[in-house]
Tab-separated table of N, CA and C in Angstrom:
chain	number	residue	atom	x	y	z
A	650	MET	N	-142.249	11.955	235.690
A	650	MET	CA	-141.853	12.995	234.687
A	650	MET	C	-141.051	12.330	233.680
A	651	ARG	N	-141.010	12.476	232.420
A	651	ARG	CA	-140.392	11.999	231.129
A	651	ARG	C	-139.172	12.902	231.050
A	652	GLN	N	-137.927	12.086	230.502
A	652	GLN	CA	-136.966	12.620	230.305
A	652	GLN	C	-136.764	12.321	228.864
A	653	THR	N	-136.073	13.298	228.263
A	653	THR	CA	-135.515	13.139	226.915
A	653	THR	C	-134.442	12.360	226.764
A	654	THR	N	-134.263	11.399	225.960
A	654	THR	CA	-133.093	10.554	225.682
A	654	THR	C	-132.391	10.943	224.494
A	655	LEU	N	-131.094	11.235	225.202
A	655	LEU	CA	-130.226	11.843	223.932
A	655	LEU	C	-129.134	10.551	223.748
A	656	LEU	N	-128.831	10.304	222.398
A	656	LEU	CA	-127.893	9.103	221.982
A	656	LEU	C	-126.399	9.750	222.133
A	657	LYS	N	-125.766	8.946	222.466
A	657	LYS	CA	-124.161	9.157	222.265
A	657	LYS	C	-123.696	8.328	221.079
A	658	PRO	N	-122.747	8.883	220.399
A	658	PRO	CA	-122.133	8.092	219.180
A	658	PRO	C	-121.988	6.697	219.449
A	659	ALA	N	-121.422	6.256	220.622
A	659	ALA	CA	-121.022	5.135	220.944
A	659	ALA	C	-122.215	4.089	221.140
A	660	GLU	N	-123.571	4.673	221.401
A	660	GLU	CA	-124.492	3.934	221.476
A	660	GLU	C	-125.412	3.458	220.475
A	661	VAL	N	-124.958	4.133	219.279
A	661	VAL	CA	-125.854	3.835	217.916
A	661	VAL	C	-125.754	2.464	217.360
A	662	LYS	N	-126.578	1.722	217.049
A	662	LYS	CA	-126.695	0.624	216.524
A	662	LYS	C	-127.210	0.744	215.026
A	663	LYS	N	-126.044	0.476	213.955
A	663	LYS	CA	-126.548	0.898	212.605
A	663	LYS	C	-126.789	-0.428	212.057
A	664	GLU	N	-127.917	-0.467	211.004
A	664	GLU	CA	-128.335	-1.557	210.269
A	664	GLU	C	-128.012	-1.487	208.876
A	665	TRP	N	-128.475	-2.462	207.996
A	665	TRP	CA	-128.080	-2.376	206.303
A	665	TRP	C	-129.395	-2.309	205.985
A	666	TYR	N	-129.774	-1.546	204.927
A	666	TYR	CA	-131.156	-1.675	204.243
A	666	TYR	C	-130.876	-1.585	202.852
A	667	ILE	N	-131.715	-2.142	201.995
A	667	ILE	CA	-131.531	-2.500	200.518
A	667	ILE	C	-132.885	-1.779	199.914
A	668	VAL	N	-132.625	-1.110	198.716
A	668	VAL	CA	-133.859	-0.820	198.152
A	668	VAL	C	-133.707	-0.942	196.812
A	669	ASP	N	-134.722	-1.496	196.068
A	669	ASP	CA	-134.847	-1.906	194.613
A	669	ASP	C	-135.391	-0.501	193.979
A	670	ALA	N	-134.783	0.294	193.141
A	670	ALA	CA	-135.332	1.426	192.732
A	670	ALA	C	-135.995	1.180	191.338
A	671	SER	N	-136.115	0.168	190.905
A	671	SER	CA	-136.798	-0.011	189.451
A	671	SER	C	-138.297	0.495	189.544
A	672	GLY	N	-138.796	1.229	188.721
A	672	GLY	CA	-139.963	1.823	188.717
A	672	GLY	C	-140.479	2.652	189.869
A	673	MET	N	-139.469	2.974	190.710
A	673	MET	CA	-139.999	4.247	191.676
A	673	MET	C	-139.427	5.584	191.044
A	674	THR	N	-140.219	6.290	191.730
A	674	THR	CA	-139.957	7.976	191.542
A	674	THR	C	-138.958	8.750	192.024
A	675	LEU	N	-138.160	9.177	191.440
A	675	LEU	CA	-136.725	9.569	192.119
A	675	LEU	C	-136.727	10.364	193.385
A	676	GLY	N	-137.620	11.551	193.119
A	676	GLY	CA	-138.076	12.239	194.637
A	676	GLY	C	-138.354	11.476	195.924
A	677	ARG	N	-139.335	10.857	195.501
A	677	ARG	CA	-139.998	9.755	196.518
A	677	ARG	C	-139.150	8.867	197.171
A	678	LEU	N	-138.364	8.254	196.262
A	678	LEU	CA	-137.237	7.297	196.661
A	678	LEU	C	-136.202	8.168	197.645
A	679	ALA	N	-135.645	9.249	196.967
A	679	ALA	CA	-134.542	10.215	197.724
A	679	ALA	C	-135.215	10.550	199.208
A	680	THR	N	-136.506	10.963	199.166
A	680	THR	CA	-136.906	11.116	200.455
A	680	THR	C	-136.742	10.172	201.645
A	681	LYS	N	-137.283	8.930	201.240
A	681	LYS	CA	-137.400	7.813	202.044
A	681	LYS	C	-135.786	7.624	202.464
A	682	VAL	N	-135.028	7.400	201.468
A	682	VAL	CA	-133.641	6.853	201.851
A	682	VAL	C	-132.834	8.235	202.698
A	683	ALA	N	-133.063	9.437	202.432
A	683	ALA	CA	-132.546	10.447	203.274
A	683	ALA	C	-132.828	10.193	204.636
A	684	THR	N	-134.269	9.829	204.914
A	684	THR	CA	-134.966	9.702	206.209
A	684	THR	C	-134.078	8.627	206.881
A	685	VAL	N	-133.712	7.501	206.274
A	685	VAL	CA	-133.111	6.549	206.826
A	685	VAL	C	-131.733	6.991	206.995
A	686	LEU	N	-131.007	7.604	206.381
A	686	LEU	CA	-129.668	7.881	206.513
A	686	LEU	C	-129.513	8.882	207.571
A	687	ARG	N	-130.666	9.743	207.792
A	687	ARG	CA	-130.450	10.681	208.916
A	687	ARG	C	-130.685	10.027	210.251
A	688	GLY	N	-131.405	8.959	210.394
A	688	GLY	CA	-132.033	8.187	211.373
A	688	GLY	C	-133.274	8.662	211.953
A	689	LYS	N	-134.144	9.517	211.212
A	689	LYS	CA	-135.129	9.951	211.551
A	689	LYS	C	-136.471	9.195	211.912
A	690	HIS	N	-135.996	7.816	211.274
A	690	HIS	CA	-137.285	6.719	211.332
A	690	HIS	C	-136.974	5.961	212.683
A	691	LYS	N	-136.095	6.327	213.418
A	691	LYS	CA	-135.602	5.659	214.673
A	691	LYS	C	-136.514	6.528	215.886
A	692	PRO	N	-136.781	5.750	217.111
A	692	PRO	CA	-137.223	6.615	218.266
A	692	PRO	C	-136.295	7.545	218.973
A	693	THR	N	-135.125	6.689	218.676
A	693	THR	CA	-133.777	7.446	219.495
A	693	THR	C	-133.087	8.507	218.798
A	694	TYR	N	-133.857	9.046	217.697
A	694	TYR	CA	-133.156	10.180	216.827
A	694	TYR	C	-132.701	11.325	217.610
A	695	THR	N	-131.418	11.751	217.281
A	695	THR	CA	-130.876	12.758	218.018
A	695	THR	C	-129.888	13.740	216.757
A	696	PRO	N	-130.425	14.824	216.781
A	696	PRO	CA	-130.306	15.828	215.370
A	696	PRO	C	-128.602	15.830	215.480
A	697	ASN	N	-127.784	15.959	216.515
A	697	ASN	CA	-126.334	16.120	216.428
A	697	ASN	C	-125.506	14.878	216.388
A	698	VAL	N	-126.147	13.823	216.330
A	698	VAL	CA	-125.442	12.537	216.150
A	698	VAL	C	-125.881	11.820	214.828
A	699	ASP	N	-124.661	10.942	214.321
A	699	ASP	CA	-125.120	10.272	213.133
A	699	ASP	C	-125.574	8.921	213.527
A	700	CYS	N	-126.961	8.878	213.725
A	700	CYS	CA	-127.690	7.684	214.067
A	700	CYS	C	-128.365	7.077	213.236
A	701	GLY	N	-128.154	7.352	211.847
A	701	GLY	CA	-128.645	6.815	210.696
A	701	GLY	C	-128.314	5.271	210.352
A	702	ASP	N	-128.796	4.670	209.361
A	702	ASP	CA	-128.401	3.506	209.023
A	702	ASP	C	-127.692	3.420	207.622
A	703	TYR	N	-127.177	2.379	207.066
A	703	TYR	CA	-126.583	2.153	205.836
A	703	TYR	C	-127.676	1.897	204.868
A	704	VAL	N	-127.593	2.348	203.610
A	704	VAL	CA	-128.535	1.927	202.589
A	704	VAL	C	-127.956	1.689	201.243
A	705	ILE	N	-128.495	0.777	200.645
A	705	ILE	CA	-127.767	0.146	199.339
A	705	ILE	C	-128.840	0.308	198.326
A	706	ILE	N	-128.895	1.212	197.253
A	706	ILE	CA	-129.637	1.153	196.063
A	706	ILE	C	-129.433	0.337	194.887
A	707	VAL	N	-130.213	-0.452	194.514
A	707	VAL	CA	-129.853	-1.069	193.063
A	707	VAL	C	-130.730	-0.837	192.186
A	708	ASN	N	-130.512	-1.228	190.974
A	708	ASN	CA	-131.088	-0.854	189.850
A	708	ASN	C	-131.582	0.681	189.776
A	709	ALA	N	-130.482	1.330	189.741
A	709	ALA	CA	-130.564	3.029	189.757
A	709	ALA	C	-130.761	3.388	188.163
A	710	SER	N	-130.553	2.670	187.250
A	710	SER	CA	-130.756	2.980	185.796
A	710	SER	C	-132.249	2.786	185.410
A	711	GLN	N	-133.004	2.162	186.383
A	711	GLN	CA	-134.588	1.890	185.969
A	711	GLN	C	-135.491	2.959	186.648
A	712	ILE	N	-134.898	4.077	187.219
A	712	ILE	CA	-135.752	4.806	188.114
A	712	ILE	C	-136.417	5.669	187.216
A	713	THR	N	-137.412	6.226	187.582
A	713	THR	CA	-138.431	7.095	186.903
A	713	THR	C	-138.707	8.660	187.358
A	714	TYR	N	-139.200	9.483	186.655
A	714	TYR	CA	-139.416	10.776	187.055
A	714	TYR	C	-140.799	11.199	186.442
A	715	SER	N	-141.388	12.071	187.277
A	715	SER	CA	-142.746	12.346	186.575
A	715	SER	C	-142.743	13.745	185.677
A	716	GLY	N	-143.751	13.811	184.968
A	716	GLY	CA	-144.040	15.086	184.225
A	716	GLY	C	-143.092	14.877	182.899
A	717	ASP	N	-142.696	16.166	182.521
A	717	ASP	CA	-141.990	16.422	181.309
A	717	ASP	C	-140.579	16.780	181.705
A	718	GLN	N	-139.968	16.327	182.893
A	718	GLN	CA	-138.658	16.882	183.302
A	718	GLN	C	-137.557	16.356	182.288
A	719	GLU	N	-137.723	15.575	181.457
A	719	GLU	CA	-136.597	15.273	180.617
A	719	GLU	C	-136.110	16.264	179.775
A	720	GLU	N	-137.030	17.200	179.414
A	720	GLU	CA	-136.494	18.367	178.735
A	720	GLU	C	-136.382	19.765	179.468
A	721	LYS	N	-137.007	19.822	180.658
A	721	LYS	CA	-137.026	21.055	181.461
A	721	LYS	C	-136.211	21.171	182.748
A	722	LYS	N	-135.646	19.856	183.021
A	722	LYS	CA	-134.969	19.822	184.465
A	722	LYS	C	-133.475	19.801	184.033
A	723	PHE	N	-132.512	20.528	184.623
A	723	PHE	CA	-131.142	20.589	184.318
A	723	PHE	C	-130.414	20.502	185.521
A	724	TYR	N	-129.246	19.923	185.537
A	724	TYR	CA	-128.110	20.001	186.676
A	724	TYR	C	-127.197	20.549	186.418
A	725	TYR	N	-126.491	21.746	187.145
A	725	TYR	CA	-125.575	22.550	186.669
A	725	TYR	C	-124.339	22.419	187.586
A	726	GLN	N	-123.206	22.675	187.015
A	726	GLN	CA	-121.785	22.562	187.689
A	726	GLN	C	-120.987	23.491	186.804
A	727	HIS	N	-120.265	24.475	187.681
A	727	HIS	CA	-119.418	25.668	187.432
A	727	HIS	C	-118.091	25.258	187.769
A	728	SER	N	-117.060	25.545	186.863
A	728	SER	CA	-115.551	25.294	187.250
A	728	SER	C	-114.992	26.255	187.799
A	729	MET	N	-115.678	27.600	187.905
A	729	MET	CA	-115.492	28.810	188.415
A	729	MET	C	-114.147	29.571	187.454
A	730	TYR	N	-114.097	29.153	186.226
A	730	TYR	CA	-113.515	29.504	185.377
A	730	TYR	C	-114.464	30.366	184.249
A	731	PRO	N	-113.973	31.121	183.600
A	731	PRO	CA	-115.001	31.830	182.397
A	731	PRO	C	-115.260	30.813	181.477
A	732	GLY	N	-116.843	30.677	181.198
A	732	GLY	CA	-117.308	29.660	180.307
A	732	GLY	C	-117.322	28.382	180.956
A	733	GLY	N	-117.116	28.132	182.092
A	733	GLY	CA	-117.043	26.864	182.787
A	733	GLY	C	-118.437	26.325	183.287
A	734	LEU	N	-119.435	26.899	182.741
A	734	LEU	CA	-120.570	26.287	183.168
A	734	LEU	C	-120.993	24.934	182.251
A	735	ARG	N	-121.203	23.864	183.117
A	735	ARG	CA	-121.739	22.449	182.346
A	735	ARG	C	-123.045	22.309	182.799
A	736	THR	N	-123.929	21.940	181.927
A	736	THR	CA	-125.407	21.775	181.965
A	736	THR	C	-125.801	20.303	181.371
A	737	ARG	N	-126.469	19.696	182.293
A	737	ARG	CA	-126.898	18.372	181.894
A	737	ARG	C	-128.166	18.076	182.251
A	738	SER	N	-128.885	17.642	181.161
A	738	SER	CA	-130.526	17.492	181.481
A	738	SER	C	-130.657	16.204	182.321
A	739	ILE	N	-131.930	16.069	182.873
A	739	ILE	CA	-131.962	14.944	183.638
A	739	ILE	C	-132.121	13.378	182.671
A	740	GLY	N	-132.495	13.854	181.439
A	740	GLY	CA	-132.689	12.680	180.345
A	740	GLY	C	-131.350	11.963	180.328
A	741	LEU	N	-130.168	12.969	180.019
A	741	LEU	CA	-128.821	12.585	179.922
A	741	LEU	C	-128.269	12.067	181.048
A	742	MET	N	-128.556	12.465	182.305
A	742	MET	CA	-128.092	11.982	183.346
A	742	MET	C	-128.516	10.505	183.628
A	743	LYS	N	-129.800	10.389	183.489
A	743	LYS	CA	-130.416	8.845	183.537
A	743	LYS	C	-129.794	7.838	182.591
A	744	ARG	N	-129.527	8.328	181.185
A	744	ARG	CA	-128.926	7.459	180.309
A	744	ARG	C	-127.630	7.122	180.516
A	745	GLU	N	-126.767	8.317	181.330
A	745	GLU	CA	-125.141	8.049	181.099
A	745	GLU	C	-124.599	7.868	182.610
A	746	TYR	N	-125.393	8.819	183.451
A	746	TYR	CA	-124.718	8.835	184.597
A	746	TYR	C	-126.213	8.463	185.930
A	747	PRO	N	-126.614	7.204	185.703
A	747	PRO	CA	-127.723	7.085	186.830
A	747	PRO	C	-127.399	7.087	188.303
A	748	VAL	N	-126.189	6.618	188.343
A	748	VAL	CA	-125.952	6.542	189.907
A	748	VAL	C	-125.544	7.783	190.299
A	749	GLU	N	-124.841	8.789	189.739
A	749	GLU	CA	-124.700	10.144	190.026
A	749	GLU	C	-126.098	10.845	190.162
A	750	LEU	N	-127.089	10.617	189.394
A	750	LEU	CA	-128.311	11.321	189.545
A	750	LEU	C	-129.112	11.020	190.826
A	751	VAL	N	-129.196	9.556	191.307
A	751	VAL	CA	-129.636	9.203	192.357
A	751	VAL	C	-128.643	9.760	193.696
A	752	GLU	N	-127.511	9.741	193.633
A	752	GLU	CA	-126.866	10.434	194.719
A	752	GLU	C	-126.954	11.949	194.871
A	753	LYS	N	-126.996	12.650	193.839
A	753	LYS	CA	-127.429	14.130	193.849
A	753	LYS	C	-128.789	14.338	194.524
A	754	ALA	N	-130.027	13.602	194.358
A	754	ALA	CA	-131.150	13.658	194.840
A	754	ALA	C	-131.132	13.344	196.247
A	755	VAL	N	-130.334	12.406	196.717
A	755	VAL	CA	-130.187	11.897	197.964
A	755	VAL	C	-129.530	13.096	198.724
A	756	HIS	N	-128.321	13.578	198.201
A	756	HIS	CA	-127.404	14.351	198.880
A	756	HIS	C	-128.036	15.761	199.085
A	757	GLY	N	-128.926	16.205	198.213
A	757	GLY	CA	-129.522	17.526	198.408
A	757	GLY	C	-130.506	17.402	199.417
A	758	MET	N	-130.968	16.346	199.934
A	758	MET	CA	-131.878	16.393	201.244
A	758	MET	C	-131.172	16.140	202.497
A	759	LEU	N	-130.025	15.836	202.645
A	759	LEU	CA	-129.172	15.619	203.747
A	759	LEU	C	-128.629	16.899	204.301
A	760	PRO	N	-128.237	17.254	205.512
A	760	PRO	CA	-127.701	18.546	205.943
A	760	PRO	C	-126.228	18.807	205.069
A	761	HIS	N	-126.012	19.995	204.992
A	761	HIS	CA	-124.888	20.403	204.319
A	761	HIS	C	-123.785	20.983	205.332
A	762	ASN	N	-123.165	19.884	206.052
A	762	ASN	CA	-122.083	20.171	207.068
A	762	ASN	C	-121.424	18.765	207.384
A	763	LYS	N	-120.642	18.755	208.319
A	763	LYS	CA	-119.740	17.906	208.478
A	763	LYS	C	-120.452	16.452	208.802
A	764	LEU	N	-121.736	16.636	209.474
A	764	LEU	CA	-122.497	15.594	209.739
A	764	LEU	C	-123.135	15.100	208.483
A	765	GLY	N	-123.641	15.902	207.597
A	765	GLY	CA	-123.997	15.197	206.331
A	765	GLY	C	-123.078	14.670	205.614
A	766	ASP	N	-121.904	15.248	205.684
A	766	ASP	CA	-120.895	14.518	204.722
A	766	ASP	C	-120.702	13.076	205.301
A	767	ARG	N	-120.672	12.789	206.694
A	767	ARG	CA	-120.654	11.521	207.142
A	767	ARG	C	-121.920	10.592	206.872
A	768	MET	N	-122.815	11.292	206.711
A	768	MET	CA	-123.967	10.441	206.385
A	768	MET	C	-124.098	10.057	204.798
A	769	ARG	N	-123.428	11.013	204.121
A	769	ARG	CA	-123.274	10.366	202.786
A	769	ARG	C	-122.561	9.296	202.405
A	770	THR	N	-121.460	9.151	203.227
A	770	THR	CA	-120.711	7.762	203.255
A	770	THR	C	-121.396	6.637	203.376
A	771	HIS	N	-122.469	6.699	203.865
A	771	HIS	CA	-123.500	5.192	204.103
A	771	HIS	C	-124.538	5.066	203.054
A	772	LEU	N	-124.328	5.675	202.179
A	772	LEU	CA	-125.139	5.541	200.833
A	772	LEU	C	-124.449	4.796	199.726
A	773	PHE	N	-124.941	3.681	199.156
A	773	PHE	CA	-124.234	2.930	198.038
A	773	PHE	C	-125.236	2.719	197.085
A	774	VAL	N	-124.978	3.368	195.905
A	774	VAL	CA	-125.792	3.134	194.717
A	774	VAL	C	-125.256	2.438	193.674
A	775	TYR	N	-126.023	1.624	192.904
A	775	TYR	CA	-125.369	0.513	192.060
A	775	TYR	C	-126.333	0.546	190.830
A	776	GLU	N	-125.836	0.639	189.578
A	776	GLU	CA	-126.701	0.800	188.303
A	776	GLU	C	-127.571	-0.513	188.293
A	777	GLY	N	-126.913	-1.707	188.380
A	777	GLY	CA	-127.568	-3.046	188.207
A	777	GLY	C	-127.982	-3.436	189.307
A	778	ASN	N	-128.238	-4.781	189.376
A	778	ASN	CA	-128.859	-5.665	190.322
A	778	ASN	C	-127.894	-6.142	191.547
A	779	GLU	N	-126.620	-6.251	190.900
A	779	GLU	CA	-125.724	-6.893	191.917
A	779	GLU	C	-124.891	-5.802	192.720
A	780	HIS	N	-124.534	-6.175	193.984
A	780	HIS	CA	-123.783	-5.179	194.916
A	780	HIS	C	-122.952	-6.157	195.738
A	781	PRO	N	-121.648	-5.743	196.246
A	781	PRO	CA	-120.911	-6.495	196.941
A	781	PRO	C	-121.062	-6.585	198.567
A	782	HIS	N	-122.420	-6.124	198.872
A	782	HIS	CA	-122.708	-6.208	200.321
A	782	HIS	C	-123.262	-7.207	200.981
A	783	GLN	N	-123.230	-8.466	200.576
A	783	GLN	CA	-124.075	-9.555	200.899
A	783	GLN	C	-123.643	-10.045	202.227
A	784	ALA	N	-122.500	-9.713	202.660
A	784	ALA	CA	-122.040	-10.148	203.933
A	784	ALA	C	-122.779	-9.438	205.068
A	785	GLN	N	-123.169	-8.182	204.714
A	785	GLN	CA	-123.809	-7.658	205.861
A	785	GLN	C	-125.386	-7.800	206.263
A	786	LYS	N	-125.874	-8.704	205.179
A	786	LYS	CA	-127.233	-9.037	205.461
A	786	LYS	C	-128.162	-7.921	205.274
A	787	PRO	N	-128.443	-7.204	204.150
A	787	PRO	CA	-129.298	-5.988	204.264
A	787	PRO	C	-130.811	-6.534	204.156
A	788	MET	N	-131.397	-5.630	204.954
A	788	MET	CA	-132.856	-5.994	204.976
A	788	MET	C	-133.540	-4.981	203.969
A	789	GLU	N	-134.787	-5.535	203.386
A	789	GLU	CA	-135.569	-4.781	202.583
A	789	GLU	C	-136.381	-3.501	203.170
A	790	LEU	N	-135.922	-2.489	202.556
A	790	LEU	CA	-136.607	-1.283	203.003
A	790	LEU	C	-137.967	-1.005	202.288
A	791	LYS	N	-139.007	-0.868	202.921
A	791	LYS	CA	-140.477	-0.969	202.372
A	791	LYS	C	-140.898	0.718	202.284
């Protein structure tokens, strides 16, 4: 008879992956990265344990998106004060805040609880091609 194997946090082995985002679509990149951050790509996936890996995304400023989202898609943030709604289009986000654009896309696909907060700290996004994580020897994520 088979038995379900549940990982304990001490048994998790984390790896480092690097993704070149140049020319990739934002949503497709975010789903693949969120899957790796959660650990769903591993056969030992356990929902209540942070068994995901570390992900480095480079060239965030060269990411693309499909359709006419530049004028129609907006990101909203409210300060909870009257008149405190800030609206930014995806075109403005790509030009001025490409790192935040990719982080928001990936964060929206992770759980919104304490476990998801821990997973979010394993994502590193950089606007250019350089990153300070050479010592971890990241592998290319296909």
